Amino acid sequence: MDARHANADDRKDDTNSPTTPQTMHTARAPRPMTDLERRVSEGLIAGEFPLAFQGIYDVKTGRLARVEALIRWMHPDYGLLLPAAFLVAIDHPLVALQLTYYVIGSACGTIANAQRQGQPVCPVAVNVPPRVVADEHFPATVMQIAQLHGVAPELLELELVETEDAARLLAAPLLTRPLRGAGVRLAIDDFGTGYSSLALLSTIDVDTVKVAREMLNRVPGCPRACAVVACVLSMLECLDVAVVVEGVETRALAQWLAQWPKVLAQGFFYARPTFDYASVPVQERCVV
């Protein structure tokens, strides 16, 4: 995911402290935390993890369709750290829960603050690791966080990340059905690089599929790569889901994607991440 490994252009003071319900469930830790896991947990409590926001745009019109929330670590000693430096900490189940609910709370707080100031808002997507989705208390906790901030569930999109634990996602429908019923949007992230993409599509009722940037590396220059991606996009179009293509960094790729009327795009060609939600461009480049 290109956005997760990109620097934010600027940073403004974050006035939205994430709210996590006091009743938030935490599973019993199976082992002691490593130094990094403990430090990440402490940093979350200390508010050292701001969110950066990157717009996702309609390829045909260039209009903002939604925003992805990207976590960063403002380390007191090392400065700005990208997720690659600390996401290994979510191997610990308690840290995974803490970080996920922190991000959801921060995103909801940002939406609520924008609404209070009369700013336009659109759905905000956050990443959810499989082990958190598999937690039986996950749906209730997400809804509780949204309600505490007064945020409509429709403004929250949960990206279910494909990893080695993808098998856990296959059991997700029973757990995520309450969220879907309440209006929370669901997405499959990094489609095309995981372990069970097609199985997930046939099992989970989702609103959005995010196509991994790795699938687009040779598009539009390589006919074979174009043929593969064209088949994938056409299949997804038949499923009547929103399609987000990650890693769009060139006009040539954006123009090629415009063949599919429902495609949304995310990448540096459109906008870089910013720590200020209000500064996410509402209208970006139109390539049609």
Short mmCIF file of C-alpha atoms in Angstrom, two decimals:
data_model
loop_
_atom_site.label_atom_id
_atom_site.label_comp_id
_atom_site.label_asym_id
_atom_site.label_seq_id
_atom_site.Cartn_x
_atom_site.Cartn_y
_atom_site.Cartn_z
CA MET A 1 0.00 0.00 0.00
CA ASP A 2 1.72 3.11 -1.20
CA ALA A 3 0.01 5.49 1.19
CA ARG A 4 1.08 3.60 4.25
CA HIS A 5 4.74 4.09 3.36
CA ALA A 6 4.54 7.73 2.31
CA ASN A 7 5.52 10.76 4.33
CA ALA A 8 2.81 13.25 5.18
CA ASP A 9 3.42 16.62 3.64
CA ASP A 10 2.66 18.66 6.70
CA ARG A 11 1.47 18.38 10.25
CA LYS A 12 -0.89 20.47 12.37
CA ASP A 13 -1.71 19.98 16.01
CA ASP A 14 -4.26 17.21 16.42
CA THR A 15 -7.03 18.38 18.69
CA ASN A 16 -8.90 15.10 18.51
CA SER A 17 -7.87 12.76 21.30
CA PRO A 18 -9.10 9.26 20.45
CA THR A 19 -11.82 7.94 22.68
CA THR A 20 -11.79 4.26 23.55
CA PRO A 21 -14.68 2.88 25.60
CA GLN A 22 -13.77 1.97 29.14
CA THR A 23 -15.48 -1.32 28.50
CA MET A 24 -13.18 -2.11 25.59
CA HIS A 25 -12.49 -5.81 25.57
CA THR A 26 -8.90 -7.00 25.74
CA ALA A 27 -7.98 -10.62 25.53
CA ARG A 28 -5.60 -12.05 28.10
CA ALA A 29 -2.06 -11.63 26.85
CA PRO A 30 -0.55 -14.97 25.84
CA ARG A 31 3.00 -13.75 26.50
CA PRO A 32 4.91 -10.74 27.84
CA MET A 33 5.36 -7.82 25.47
CA THR A 34 8.65 -7.18 23.73
CA ASP A 35 10.35 -3.82 24.25
CA LEU A 36 8.90 -2.49 20.97
CA GLU A 37 5.41 -3.74 21.75
CA ARG A 38 5.51 -2.17 25.19
CA ARG A 39 6.86 1.10 23.77
CA VAL A 40 4.14 1.24 21.10
CA SER A 41 1.50 0.61 23.75
CA GLU A 42 2.91 3.41 25.90
CA GLY A 43 3.13 5.71 22.89
CA LEU A 44 -0.53 5.15 22.06
CA ILE A 45 -1.48 6.14 25.59
CA ALA A 46 0.79 9.21 25.35
CA GLY A 47 -0.76 10.33 22.05
CA GLU A 48 2.40 9.89 20.00
CA PHE A 49 0.55 8.38 17.02
CA PRO A 50 -1.16 11.01 14.82
CA LEU A 51 -3.18 10.09 11.76
CA ALA A 52 -2.33 11.26 8.28
CA PHE A 53 -5.11 11.41 5.70
CA GLN A 54 -4.89 10.62 1.99
CA GLY A 55 -7.72 11.24 -0.45
CA ILE A 56 -9.22 8.61 -2.73
CA TYR A 57 -10.60 10.07 -5.97
CA ASP A 58 -13.04 9.31 -8.75
CA VAL A 59 -10.85 8.70 -11.80
CA LYS A 60 -13.31 10.24 -14.26
CA THR A 61 -14.19 13.41 -12.35
CA GLY A 62 -11.21 13.90 -10.03
CA ARG A 63 -13.58 14.44 -7.10
CA LEU A 64 -12.83 13.24 -3.58
CA ALA A 65 -14.80 10.08 -2.78
CA ARG A 66 -13.34 9.01 0.55
CA VAL A 67 -10.23 9.31 2.72
CA GLU A 68 -7.87 6.74 4.19
CA ALA A 69 -6.50 7.26 7.70
CA LEU A 70 -2.81 6.33 7.94
CA ILE A 71 -1.09 5.98 11.29
CA ARG A 72 2.32 7.51 11.95
CA TRP A 73 4.55 7.58 15.02
CA MET A 74 5.96 10.90 16.17
CA HIS A 75 8.69 9.29 18.24
CA PRO A 76 10.15 11.65 20.87
CA ASP A 77 13.70 10.52 20.03
CA TYR A 78 13.59 9.48 16.36
CA GLY A 79 10.97 11.80 14.89
CA LEU A 80 8.43 10.70 12.28
CA LEU A 81 8.32 6.93 11.81
CA LEU A 82 6.32 5.13 9.12
CA PRO A 83 4.36 1.94 9.84
CA ALA A 84 7.12 -0.35 8.58
CA ALA A 85 9.10 0.65 11.68
CA PHE A 86 6.49 -0.37 14.23
CA LEU A 87 3.63 -2.47 12.83
CA VAL A 88 5.43 -5.66 13.81
CA ALA A 89 4.18 -4.76 17.29
CA ILE A 90 0.66 -5.82 16.33
CA ASP A 91 1.88 -9.41 16.48
CA HIS A 92 0.91 -9.05 20.12
CA PRO A 93 -2.89 -9.35 20.40
CA LEU A 94 -3.24 -6.67 23.06
CA VAL A 95 -1.26 -4.15 21.02
CA ALA A 96 -3.27 -5.06 17.91
CA LEU A 97 -6.52 -4.33 19.74
CA GLN A 98 -5.18 -1.15 21.33
CA LEU A 99 -3.80 0.27 18.10
CA THR A 100 -6.89 -0.60 16.06
CA TYR A 101 -9.31 1.00 18.48
CA TYR A 102 -6.99 3.99 18.82
CA VAL A 103 -7.09 4.56 15.05
CA ILE A 104 -10.86 4.09 14.87
CA GLY A 105 -11.32 6.50 17.78
CA SER A 106 -8.97 9.07 16.22
CA ALA A 107 -10.73 8.80 12.85
CA CYS A 108 -14.16 9.23 14.45
CA GLY A 109 -12.86 12.19 16.47
CA THR A 110 -11.56 13.83 13.30
CA ILE A 111 -14.88 13.35 11.50
CA ALA A 112 -16.82 14.73 14.47
CA ASN A 113 -14.55 17.76 14.70
CA ALA A 114 -14.93 18.47 10.98
CA GLN A 115 -18.70 18.27 11.27
CA ARG A 116 -18.73 20.66 14.22
CA GLN A 117 -16.78 23.16 12.13
CA GLY A 118 -19.17 22.79 9.20
CA GLN A 119 -16.61 21.12 6.94
CA PRO A 120 -17.69 18.58 4.31
CA VAL A 121 -16.94 15.00 5.29
CA CYS A 122 -16.76 11.72 3.43
CA PRO A 123 -16.21 8.11 4.56
CA VAL A 124 -12.88 7.49 6.30
CA ALA A 125 -11.21 4.10 5.86
CA VAL A 126 -9.07 2.45 8.54
CA ASN A 127 -7.11 -0.78 8.41
CA VAL A 128 -8.15 -3.69 10.59
CA PRO A 129 -5.85 -6.70 11.13
CA PRO A 130 -7.43 -10.17 10.98
CA ARG A 131 -6.83 -10.99 14.64
CA VAL A 132 -8.86 -7.95 15.67
CA VAL A 133 -11.72 -8.80 13.30
CA ALA A 134 -11.78 -12.25 14.86
CA ASP A 135 -12.31 -10.80 18.34
CA GLU A 136 -15.92 -11.45 19.36
CA HIS A 137 -16.25 -8.01 20.94
CA PHE A 138 -15.01 -6.16 17.85
CA PRO A 139 -18.37 -5.11 16.30
CA ALA A 140 -19.82 -3.85 19.58
CA THR A 141 -16.66 -1.90 20.40
CA VAL A 142 -16.56 -0.23 16.97
CA MET A 143 -20.19 0.84 17.30
CA GLN A 144 -19.56 2.11 20.82
CA ILE A 145 -16.64 4.26 19.64
CA ALA A 146 -18.71 5.72 16.79
CA GLN A 147 -21.62 6.48 19.13
CA LEU A 148 -19.35 8.17 21.68
CA HIS A 149 -18.21 10.58 18.98
CA GLY A 150 -21.66 11.01 17.45
CA VAL A 151 -20.43 9.76 14.08
CA ALA A 152 -22.79 8.04 11.65
CA PRO A 153 -21.63 4.46 10.97
CA GLU A 154 -21.87 5.14 7.23
CA LEU A 155 -18.85 7.45 7.54
CA LEU A 156 -16.58 4.62 8.68
CA GLU A 157 -15.03 2.02 6.37
CA LEU A 158 -13.05 -0.90 7.77
CA GLU A 159 -10.37 -2.34 5.51
CA LEU A 160 -9.86 -6.03 6.20
CA VAL A 161 -6.20 -6.68 5.56
CA GLU A 162 -5.12 -9.83 3.72
CA THR A 163 -2.19 -11.51 5.44
CA GLU A 164 -1.05 -14.97 6.47
CA ASP A 165 -4.04 -14.90 8.83
CA ALA A 166 -6.49 -14.57 5.94
CA ALA A 167 -8.21 -17.72 7.10
CA ARG A 168 -9.53 -15.70 10.02
CA LEU A 169 -11.23 -13.36 7.60
CA LEU A 170 -13.17 -16.28 6.17
CA ALA A 171 -14.90 -16.56 9.53
CA ALA A 172 -15.64 -12.84 9.62
CA PRO A 173 -19.22 -12.71 8.24
CA LEU A 174 -20.81 -13.76 11.53
CA LEU A 175 -18.74 -11.16 13.36
CA THR A 176 -19.10 -8.34 10.85
CA ARG A 177 -22.80 -8.76 10.09
CA PRO A 178 -23.79 -6.44 12.98
CA LEU A 179 -21.50 -3.77 11.54
CA ARG A 180 -22.94 -4.16 8.06
CA GLY A 181 -26.44 -3.99 9.48
CA ALA A 182 -25.61 -0.72 11.23
CA GLY A 183 -24.22 0.82 8.05
CA VAL A 184 -20.45 0.48 8.57
CA ARG A 185 -18.72 -0.06 5.23
CA LEU A 186 -16.37 -3.01 4.73
CA ALA A 187 -13.47 -3.31 2.30
CA ILE A 188 -10.96 -5.97 1.30
CA ASP A 189 -7.50 -4.42 1.24
CA ASP A 190 -4.53 -5.35 -0.97
CA PHE A 191 -6.63 -7.55 -3.24
CA GLY A 192 -4.43 -9.65 -5.49
CA THR A 193 -1.54 -10.16 -3.09
CA GLY A 194 -3.16 -12.14 -0.27
CA TYR A 195 -3.68 -15.81 0.28
CA SER A 196 -7.38 -16.18 -0.44
CA SER A 197 -8.60 -13.22 -2.45
CA LEU A 198 -11.21 -15.07 -4.50
CA ALA A 199 -12.39 -17.05 -1.48
CA LEU A 200 -12.83 -13.81 0.43
CA LEU A 201 -14.85 -12.24 -2.36
CA SER A 202 -17.27 -15.17 -2.36
CA THR A 203 -17.54 -15.27 1.43
CA ILE A 204 -17.66 -11.71 2.71
CA ASP A 205 -20.27 -9.15 1.70
CA VAL A 206 -18.16 -6.04 1.15
CA ASP A 207 -18.66 -2.54 -0.21
CA THR A 208 -15.16 -1.93 -1.53
CA VAL A 209 -12.24 -3.88 -2.97
CA LYS A 210 -8.82 -2.21 -2.94
CA VAL A 211 -6.54 -3.54 -5.68
CA ALA A 212 -2.92 -3.74 -4.55
CA ARG A 213 -0.40 -1.50 -6.25
CA GLU A 214 1.76 -4.54 -7.05
CA MET A 215 -0.77 -5.58 -9.68
CA LEU A 216 -0.36 -2.24 -11.48
CA ASN A 217 3.43 -2.03 -11.55
CA ARG A 218 3.66 -2.76 -15.30
CA VAL A 219 0.45 -1.05 -16.40
CA PRO A 220 -0.12 0.44 -18.93
CA GLY A 221 3.21 -0.39 -20.57
CA CYS A 222 2.95 -4.20 -20.59
CA PRO A 223 0.10 -5.76 -22.65
CA ARG A 224 0.11 -8.94 -20.56
CA ALA A 225 -0.15 -7.01 -17.29
CA CYS A 226 -2.89 -4.85 -18.78
CA ALA A 227 -4.86 -7.95 -19.77
CA VAL A 228 -4.65 -9.40 -16.25
CA VAL A 229 -5.67 -6.17 -14.53
CA ALA A 230 -8.46 -5.57 -17.06
CA CYS A 231 -9.92 -8.99 -16.23
CA VAL A 232 -9.73 -8.27 -12.50
CA LEU A 233 -11.39 -4.86 -12.81
CA SER A 234 -14.13 -6.21 -15.07
CA MET A 235 -14.83 -9.03 -12.60
CA LEU A 236 -15.06 -6.60 -9.71
CA GLU A 237 -17.34 -4.34 -11.71
CA CYS A 238 -19.73 -7.28 -12.14
CA LEU A 239 -19.84 -7.72 -8.35
CA ASP A 240 -21.23 -4.20 -7.95
CA VAL A 241 -18.58 -3.08 -5.46
CA ALA A 242 -16.56 0.10 -5.32
CA VAL A 243 -13.05 -0.49 -6.67
CA VAL A 244 -10.06 1.45 -5.37
CA VAL A 245 -6.74 1.11 -7.18
CA GLU A 246 -3.77 1.88 -4.97
CA GLY A 247 -0.43 3.33 -6.00
CA VAL A 248 -1.61 5.52 -8.90
CA GLU A 249 1.39 7.77 -9.47
CA THR A 250 1.24 8.65 -13.18
CA ARG A 251 -1.22 10.31 -15.53
CA ALA A 252 -0.82 7.41 -17.97
CA LEU A 253 -2.08 4.92 -15.38
CA ALA A 254 -4.95 7.19 -14.33
CA GLN A 255 -6.02 7.60 -17.95
CA TRP A 256 -5.89 3.84 -18.53
CA LEU A 257 -8.05 3.23 -15.44
CA ALA A 258 -10.70 5.64 -16.73
CA GLN A 259 -11.98 2.80 -18.94
CA TRP A 260 -13.85 1.56 -15.86
CA PRO A 261 -16.50 4.10 -14.80
CA LYS A 262 -16.66 3.06 -11.15
CA VAL A 263 -12.93 2.99 -10.43
CA LEU A 264 -11.50 5.14 -7.65
CA ALA A 265 -7.79 5.87 -7.36
CA GLN A 266 -5.36 6.55 -4.55
CA GLY A 267 -1.77 7.61 -4.95
CA PHE A 268 0.71 10.44 -5.31
CA PHE A 269 -0.64 11.45 -8.73
CA TYR A 270 -3.73 12.71 -6.90
CA ALA A 271 -2.62 13.66 -3.41
CA ARG A 272 -0.05 12.93 -0.73
CA PRO A 273 -1.01 12.22 2.88
CA THR A 274 -1.48 15.19 5.18
CA PHE A 275 -1.92 15.42 8.94
CA ASP A 276 -4.64 18.04 8.48
CA TYR A 277 -7.94 16.43 7.46
CA ALA A 278 -9.33 19.77 6.30
CA SER A 279 -6.48 20.19 3.80
CA VAL A 280 -7.21 16.97 1.87
CA PRO A 281 -7.96 18.26 -1.66
CA VAL A 282 -11.65 17.95 -2.52
CA GLN A 283 -11.08 18.27 -6.27
CA GLU A 284 -7.99 16.85 -7.91
CA ARG A 285 -6.82 16.01 -11.40
CA CYS A 286 -9.39 14.96 -13.98
CA VAL A 287 -7.84 12.82 -16.72
CA VAL A 288 -10.85 12.36 -19.00
#
